[in-house]
Tab-separated table of C-alpha atoms and ligand atoms in Angstrom:
chain	number	residue	atom	x	y	z
A	1201	MET	CA	13.300	82.329	-59.960
A	1202	SER	CA	14.928	83.168	-56.625
A	1203	ALA	CA	18.554	82.123	-56.027
A	1204	ILE	CA	19.150	79.579	-53.236
A	1205	ASP	CA	22.777	80.684	-52.747
A	1206	ASP	CA	25.416	83.104	-54.078
A	1207	LEU	CA	27.231	80.568	-56.284
A	1208	PRO	CA	27.016	80.656	-60.101
A	1209	PRO	CA	24.165	78.886	-61.943
A	1210	LEU	CA	24.838	75.198	-62.621
A	1211	SER	CA	24.859	75.621	-66.410
A	1212	GLN	CA	27.777	78.024	-65.933
A	1213	VAL	CA	29.535	75.630	-63.506
A	1214	ILE	CA	29.239	72.797	-66.036
A	1215	ALA	CA	30.587	74.970	-68.873
A	1216	THR	CA	33.468	76.350	-66.758
A	1217	HIS	CA	34.601	72.883	-65.640
A	1218	GLY	CA	33.889	71.057	-68.917
A	1219	LEU	CA	31.545	68.557	-67.249
A	1220	SER	CA	30.111	66.815	-70.298
A	1221	ALA	CA	27.819	64.095	-68.935
A	1222	ARG	CA	29.166	60.530	-69.022
A	1223	LYS	CA	26.672	57.740	-69.586
A	1224	SER	CA	28.990	55.164	-68.009
A	1225	LEU	CA	28.660	57.059	-64.692
A	1226	GLY	CA	24.886	57.429	-64.952
A	1227	GLN	CA	25.272	61.196	-65.229
A	1228	ASN	CA	21.919	62.949	-65.636
A	1229	PHE	CA	22.268	66.251	-63.836
A	1230	LEU	CA	19.631	68.396	-62.153
A	1231	LEU	CA	20.358	72.029	-63.026
A	1232	ASP	CA	17.307	73.733	-61.490
A	1233	LEU	CA	18.346	74.728	-57.961
A	1234	ASN	CA	14.771	75.376	-56.885
A	1235	LEU	CA	14.020	71.767	-57.818
A	1236	THR	CA	17.041	70.431	-55.920
A	1237	ALA	CA	16.039	72.471	-52.840
A	1238	LYS	CA	12.554	70.964	-53.131
A	1239	ILE	CA	14.038	67.449	-53.221
A	1240	ALA	CA	16.150	68.309	-50.161
A	1241	ARG	CA	12.980	69.389	-48.328
A	1242	GLN	CA	11.434	65.940	-48.879
A	1243	ALA	CA	14.037	64.574	-46.444
A	1244	GLY	CA	12.433	66.502	-43.569
A	1245	ASP	CA	14.155	68.929	-41.233
A	1246	LEU	CA	17.865	68.782	-42.047
A	1247	THR	CA	19.048	71.272	-39.462
A	1248	GLY	CA	20.931	69.315	-36.822
A	1249	CYS	CA	21.467	66.370	-39.238
A	1250	ASP	CA	24.495	64.951	-40.993
A	1251	VAL	CA	23.602	64.119	-44.588
A	1252	LEU	CA	25.293	61.445	-46.697
A	1253	GLU	CA	25.040	62.186	-50.426
A	1254	ILE	CA	26.213	59.715	-53.058
A	1255	GLY	CA	27.034	61.121	-56.499
A	1256	PRO	CA	26.842	64.911	-56.023
A	1257	GLY	CA	28.076	65.539	-59.593
A	1258	PRO	CA	28.318	69.308	-60.169
A	1259	GLY	CA	26.547	69.815	-56.818
A	1260	GLY	CA	22.947	70.820	-57.566
A	1261	LEU	CA	21.410	68.653	-54.844
A	1262	THR	CA	24.351	69.377	-52.538
A	1263	ARG	CA	23.582	73.094	-52.779
A	1264	GLY	CA	19.908	72.324	-52.096
A	1265	LEU	CA	20.839	70.339	-48.975
A	1266	LEU	CA	23.074	73.142	-47.673
A	1267	ALA	CA	20.473	75.816	-48.469
A	1268	GLU	CA	17.904	73.769	-46.529
A	1269	GLY	CA	20.164	73.939	-43.459
A	1270	ALA	CA	21.915	70.548	-43.281
A	1271	ARG	CA	24.400	70.636	-40.401
A	1272	ARG	CA	26.999	68.835	-42.503
A	1273	VAL	CA	27.021	67.067	-45.869
A	1274	LEU	CA	29.397	64.213	-46.616
A	1275	ALA	CA	29.457	63.569	-50.350
A	1276	VAL	CA	31.057	60.699	-52.287
A	1277	GLU	CA	31.668	61.259	-56.013
A	1278	LYS	CA	33.477	58.895	-58.377
A	1279	ASP	CA	34.156	61.462	-61.123
A	1280	ALA	CA	37.345	63.426	-60.360
A	1281	ARG	CA	36.199	66.222	-62.745
A	1282	CYS	CA	33.536	67.168	-60.160
A	1283	MET	CA	36.039	67.825	-57.366
A	1284	ALA	CA	36.783	71.442	-58.404
A	1285	PRO	CA	33.148	72.637	-58.546
A	1286	LEU	CA	32.385	70.788	-55.297
A	1287	ALA	CA	35.396	72.484	-53.652
A	1288	GLU	CA	33.853	75.839	-54.563
A	1289	ILE	CA	30.636	74.862	-52.778
A	1290	ALA	CA	32.650	73.714	-49.747
A	1291	ALA	CA	34.532	77.049	-49.673
A	1292	ALA	CA	31.246	78.957	-49.697
A	1293	ASN	CA	29.941	76.811	-46.781
A	1294	PRO	CA	32.869	76.603	-44.335
A	1295	GLY	CA	32.931	73.397	-42.271
A	1296	ARG	CA	29.668	72.077	-43.729
A	1297	LEU	CA	30.702	70.083	-46.825
A	1298	GLU	CA	33.262	67.297	-47.139
A	1299	VAL	CA	33.762	65.547	-50.451
A	1300	THR	CA	35.487	62.230	-51.078
A	1301	ASN	CA	36.554	61.235	-54.581
A	1302	ALA	CA	35.768	57.502	-54.509
A	1303	ASP	CA	33.462	54.736	-55.668
A	1304	ALA	CA	30.627	54.624	-53.118
A	1305	LEU	CA	30.435	50.843	-53.510
A	1306	ASN	CA	33.946	50.515	-52.040
A	1307	LEU	CA	33.702	53.012	-49.230
A	1308	ASP	CA	32.087	52.994	-45.797
A	1309	LEU	CA	31.724	56.491	-44.354
A	1310	ARG	CA	29.579	55.540	-41.357
A	1311	GLY	CA	32.441	56.225	-38.933
A	1312	GLN	CA	32.644	59.824	-40.144
A	1313	LEU	CA	28.969	60.623	-39.658
A	1314	THR	CA	27.350	61.837	-36.438
A	1315	PRO	CA	23.693	60.938	-35.743
A	1316	PRO	CA	21.064	61.907	-36.608
A	1317	ILE	CA	21.980	60.888	-40.155
A	1318	ARG	CA	19.877	61.224	-43.282
A	1319	VAL	CA	20.872	59.887	-46.704
A	1320	VAL	CA	19.758	62.050	-49.630
A	1321	SER	CA	20.903	61.259	-53.170
A	1322	ASN	CA	20.098	61.457	-56.833
A	1323	LEU	CA	21.628	58.050	-57.324
A	1324	PRO	CA	23.486	56.880	-60.393
A	1325	TYR	CA	21.121	54.329	-61.941
A	1326	ASN	CA	23.839	51.727	-62.330
A	1327	VAL	CA	24.547	51.449	-58.584
A	1328	GLY	CA	21.303	52.698	-57.022
A	1329	THR	CA	19.622	49.378	-56.234
A	1330	GLU	CA	22.862	47.831	-54.940
A	1331	LEU	CA	23.355	50.718	-52.480
A	1332	LEU	CA	19.692	50.624	-51.409
A	1333	VAL	CA	19.849	46.894	-50.640
A	1334	ARG	CA	23.004	47.445	-48.566
A	1335	TRP	CA	21.341	50.277	-46.598
A	1336	LEU	CA	18.265	48.113	-45.998
A	1337	THR	CA	20.186	45.044	-44.801
A	1338	PRO	CA	22.628	46.119	-42.087
A	1339	PRO	CA	23.706	43.540	-39.472
A	1340	ASN	CA	21.678	45.351	-36.791
A	1341	TRP	CA	18.476	47.385	-36.714
A	1342	PRO	CA	17.864	50.351	-36.392
A	1343	PRO	CA	20.411	51.220	-39.096
A	1344	PHE	CA	22.917	54.109	-39.055
A	1345	TRP	CA	20.426	56.275	-41.006
A	1346	GLU	CA	17.081	57.722	-39.906
A	1347	SER	CA	15.812	58.191	-43.431
A	1348	LEU	CA	16.764	57.636	-47.061
A	1349	THR	CA	15.470	60.128	-49.629
A	1350	LEU	CA	16.516	58.764	-52.986
A	1351	MET	CA	15.884	59.390	-56.665
A	1352	PHE	CA	15.345	56.250	-58.727
A	1353	GLN	CA	13.957	55.459	-62.091
A	1354	LYS	CA	10.201	55.326	-61.554
A	1355	GLU	CA	9.988	51.581	-62.150
A	1356	VAL	CA	12.413	50.926	-59.243
A	1357	ALA	CA	10.500	53.371	-57.006
A	1358	GLN	CA	7.320	51.421	-57.760
A	1359	ARG	CA	9.033	48.172	-56.780
A	1360	ILE	CA	9.964	49.710	-53.409
A	1361	ILE	CA	6.435	50.852	-52.523
A	1362	ALA	CA	4.499	47.960	-54.149
A	1363	GLN	CA	1.754	46.176	-52.214
A	1364	PRO	CA	0.833	42.461	-52.392
A	1365	GLY	CA	-1.011	41.621	-55.593
A	1366	ALA	CA	0.803	44.303	-57.608
A	1367	LYS	CA	3.036	43.301	-60.492
A	1368	ALA	CA	5.947	45.227	-58.943
A	1369	TYR	CA	5.621	43.472	-55.539
A	1370	GLY	CA	8.693	41.427	-54.704
A	1371	ARG	CA	11.914	41.225	-52.752
A	1372	LEU	CA	12.645	44.969	-52.805
A	1373	ALA	CA	9.166	45.887	-51.444
A	1374	ILE	CA	9.481	43.368	-48.620
A	1375	LEU	CA	13.059	44.361	-47.745
A	1376	ALA	CA	12.066	48.021	-47.545
A	1377	GLN	CA	8.633	47.803	-45.964
A	1378	TRP	CA	9.488	45.201	-43.313
A	1379	ARG	CA	11.524	47.742	-41.352
A	1380	ALA	CA	10.611	51.147	-42.787
A	1381	ASP	CA	7.761	53.361	-43.924
A	1382	VAL	CA	8.085	54.071	-47.639
A	1383	ARG	CA	6.410	56.515	-49.999
A	1384	ILE	CA	6.970	58.236	-53.326
A	1385	VAL	CA	7.220	61.958	-52.574
A	1386	MET	CA	7.982	63.396	-56.035
A	1387	GLU	CA	7.849	62.334	-59.668
A	1388	LEU	CA	10.108	63.905	-62.286
A	1389	PRO	CA	9.861	63.768	-66.092
A	1390	PRO	CA	12.984	63.125	-68.201
A	1391	GLU	CA	13.158	66.862	-69.116
A	1392	ALA	CA	14.036	67.714	-65.503
A	1393	PHE	CA	17.538	66.310	-66.161
A	1394	THR	CA	20.446	67.264	-68.400
A	1395	PRO	CA	20.818	65.198	-70.508
A	1396	PRO	CA	17.279	63.753	-70.214
A	1397	PRO	CA	17.271	60.003	-69.447
A	1398	LYS	CA	14.949	57.647	-71.377
A	1399	VAL	CA	12.826	56.948	-68.278
A	1400	HIS	CA	10.731	58.869	-65.754
A	1401	SER	CA	12.134	59.249	-62.238
A	1402	ALA	CA	10.701	59.366	-58.728
A	1403	VAL	CA	11.962	60.324	-55.287
A	1404	VAL	CA	11.269	57.749	-52.575
A	1405	HIS	CA	11.353	58.639	-48.878
A	1406	ILE	CA	12.166	55.690	-46.607
A	1407	GLN	CA	11.833	56.285	-42.871
A	1408	ALA	CA	13.408	53.619	-40.639
A	1409	LEU	CA	11.133	52.077	-37.990
A	1410	SER	CA	12.688	51.629	-34.553
A	1411	GLU	CA	12.076	47.880	-34.864
A	1412	PRO	CA	10.843	45.506	-37.562
A	1413	ARG	CA	7.091	45.496	-38.245
A	1414	PHE	CA	6.915	41.731	-37.500
A	1415	PRO	CA	9.512	39.505	-35.826
A	1416	ALA	CA	11.711	37.342	-38.079
A	1417	ASP	CA	15.353	36.416	-38.487
A	1418	PRO	CA	16.642	38.673	-41.307
A	1419	LYS	CA	18.741	35.947	-42.982
A	1420	ILE	CA	15.959	33.352	-42.967
A	1421	LEU	CA	13.369	35.906	-44.115
A	1422	SER	CA	15.673	36.888	-46.951
A	1423	GLN	CA	16.115	33.212	-47.976
A	1424	VAL	CA	12.357	32.572	-47.871
A	1425	VAL	CA	11.538	35.690	-49.901
A	1426	ALA	CA	14.307	35.091	-52.463
A	1427	LYS	CA	13.168	31.501	-53.032
A	1428	ALA	CA	9.474	32.416	-53.159
A	1429	PHE	CA	9.990	35.137	-55.786
A	1430	ASN	CA	12.601	33.264	-57.772
A	1431	GLN	CA	9.674	31.429	-59.340
A	1432	ARG	CA	6.964	33.988	-58.673
A	1433	ARG	CA	4.366	32.348	-60.920
A	1434	LYS	CA	4.615	29.037	-59.061
A	1435	MET	CA	2.508	28.102	-56.042
A	1436	LEU	CA	4.289	28.466	-52.700
A	1437	ARG	CA	4.510	24.700	-52.131
A	1438	ALA	CA	6.455	24.267	-55.377
A	1439	ALA	CA	8.509	27.474	-55.188
A	1440	LEU	CA	9.634	26.766	-51.609
A	1441	LYS	CA	10.506	23.080	-52.101
A	1442	GLY	CA	13.773	22.236	-50.371
A	1443	LEU	CA	13.667	25.210	-47.992
A	1444	ALA	CA	12.971	22.850	-45.087
A	1445	PRO	CA	11.638	19.306	-44.737
A	1446	ASP	CA	7.816	19.256	-44.842
A	1447	VAL	CA	7.695	22.812	-46.172
A	1448	GLU	CA	3.996	22.468	-47.017
A	1449	ASP	CA	3.203	21.927	-43.295
A	1450	LEU	CA	5.207	25.038	-42.420
A	1451	ILE	CA	3.310	27.093	-45.011
A	1452	VAL	CA	0.008	25.997	-43.433
A	1453	ALA	CA	1.339	26.585	-39.888
A	1454	ALA	CA	2.238	30.142	-40.954
A	1455	GLY	CA	-1.410	30.715	-41.896
A	1456	LEU	CA	-0.760	30.645	-45.661
A	1457	LYS	CA	-2.171	28.454	-48.419
A	1458	PRO	CA	0.297	26.127	-50.197
A	1459	THR	CA	-1.527	27.008	-53.440
A	1460	GLU	CA	-0.944	30.777	-53.030
A	1461	ARG	CA	1.657	32.579	-55.122
A	1462	ALA	CA	4.412	34.706	-53.578
A	1463	GLU	CA	3.026	37.916	-55.066
A	1464	GLN	CA	-0.176	37.509	-52.987
A	1465	VAL	CA	1.580	37.024	-49.623
A	1466	PRO	CA	1.837	40.079	-47.342
A	1467	ILE	CA	5.024	40.803	-45.366
A	1468	GLU	CA	3.419	39.483	-42.186
A	1469	GLY	CA	2.902	36.109	-43.911
A	1470	PHE	CA	6.545	35.887	-45.029
A	1471	CYS	CA	7.678	36.752	-41.477
A	1472	ALA	CA	5.436	34.036	-39.990
A	1473	LEU	CA	6.833	31.534	-42.489
A	1474	ALA	CA	10.411	32.568	-41.661
A	1475	ARG	CA	9.707	31.964	-37.944
A	1476	HIS	CA	8.321	28.471	-38.680
A	1477	VAL	CA	11.275	27.623	-40.936
A	1478	GLN	CA	13.645	28.743	-38.173
A	1479	ALA	CA	11.831	26.628	-35.551
A	1480	ALA	CA	11.885	23.593	-37.876
A	1481	ARG	CA	15.633	23.948	-38.409
A	1482	GLU	CA	16.470	24.283	-34.704
B	1577	SAM	N1	23.523	64.658	-57.770
B	1577	SAM	C1	23.769	65.200	-59.095
B	1577	SAM	C2	22.516	65.881	-59.606
B	1577	SAM	O1	21.464	65.631	-59.018
B	1577	SAM	O2	22.618	66.616	-60.581
B	1577	SAM	C3	24.254	64.106	-60.055
B	1577	SAM	C4	23.353	62.930	-60.196
B	1577	SAM	S1	23.841	61.774	-61.429
B	1577	SAM	C5	22.313	60.921	-61.687
B	1577	SAM	C6	24.764	60.528	-60.550
B	1577	SAM	C7	26.138	60.925	-60.031
B	1577	SAM	O3	26.744	59.809	-59.376
B	1577	SAM	C8	27.136	61.357	-61.077
B	1577	SAM	O4	27.765	62.556	-60.693
B	1577	SAM	C9	28.155	60.215	-61.147
B	1577	SAM	O5	29.456	60.641	-61.512
B	1577	SAM	C10	28.112	59.694	-59.735
B	1577	SAM	N2	28.497	58.266	-59.591
B	1577	SAM	C11	28.287	57.268	-60.477
B	1577	SAM	N3	28.714	56.086	-59.967
B	1577	SAM	C12	29.205	56.368	-58.733
B	1577	SAM	C13	29.786	55.567	-57.698
B	1577	SAM	N4	29.950	54.258	-57.853
B	1577	SAM	N5	30.185	56.180	-56.558
B	1577	SAM	C14	30.018	57.521	-56.397
B	1577	SAM	N6	29.478	58.318	-57.341
B	1577	SAM	C15	29.068	57.753	-58.476
């Protein structure tokens, strides 16, 4: 196995700094640096990009991102025990790595990043979906990021890429695919991590489109989709009751059948419905 940098192996880093994994922080570390470099490569050409990494832990993926030529990595890690090993990586890569010891849910680093910006993270499972939804729902589009390359448990990855008719199709698929291209680029078994989690994992690459695939007001679309999937087994006319007066007429005007179920409706159909709901409310 060829070394990706001159720093010690991660097993040694973890032993030196006493980084026993904490379940409460979703700590499942990647120790194979060739694997972390491979994940970094899924984000595309990093040279000339600022990279935002949430949860660097002992720094396996961080080292992969730097080895793959990222211009600068900004990393946010909640666990103070990881600051010393991350400082060693920063010292070996002068001016290219900045680490903040904070909870990523309470911190907005956008002001410190220079475009083009890519987000690459092996996310802690407990906050992964929350962060993804925030990144997918900024006040304006295009967002601050060009792409998101994120590790999730496989079941969440499948919800992001799901197509109409699939069991996993729902709010997350529509949020992501309305304004981005999405695909699973890697799958990892539990044994790839230390300690191994109970579930399989997958890396999803999400590339922002310059504008939404179909026009719709984001807030109204979000309301329509949330209501439709809140009772996903119900027909649209029942699930969407109360969304607007005469909702059944709006469903028909949008080219949909009132007897259809949300899981059958493509994104284009939800966008058309959102436009009709907006017009009816104005
Ligand atoms: N990136 C490392 C790797 O691939 O080996 C660690 C990944 S581990 C799945 C998730 C990391 O996120 C842990 O280091 C954990 O301490 C950190 N973390 C958990 N919750 C966090 C939060 N709210 N904000 C920032 N980091 C968090």
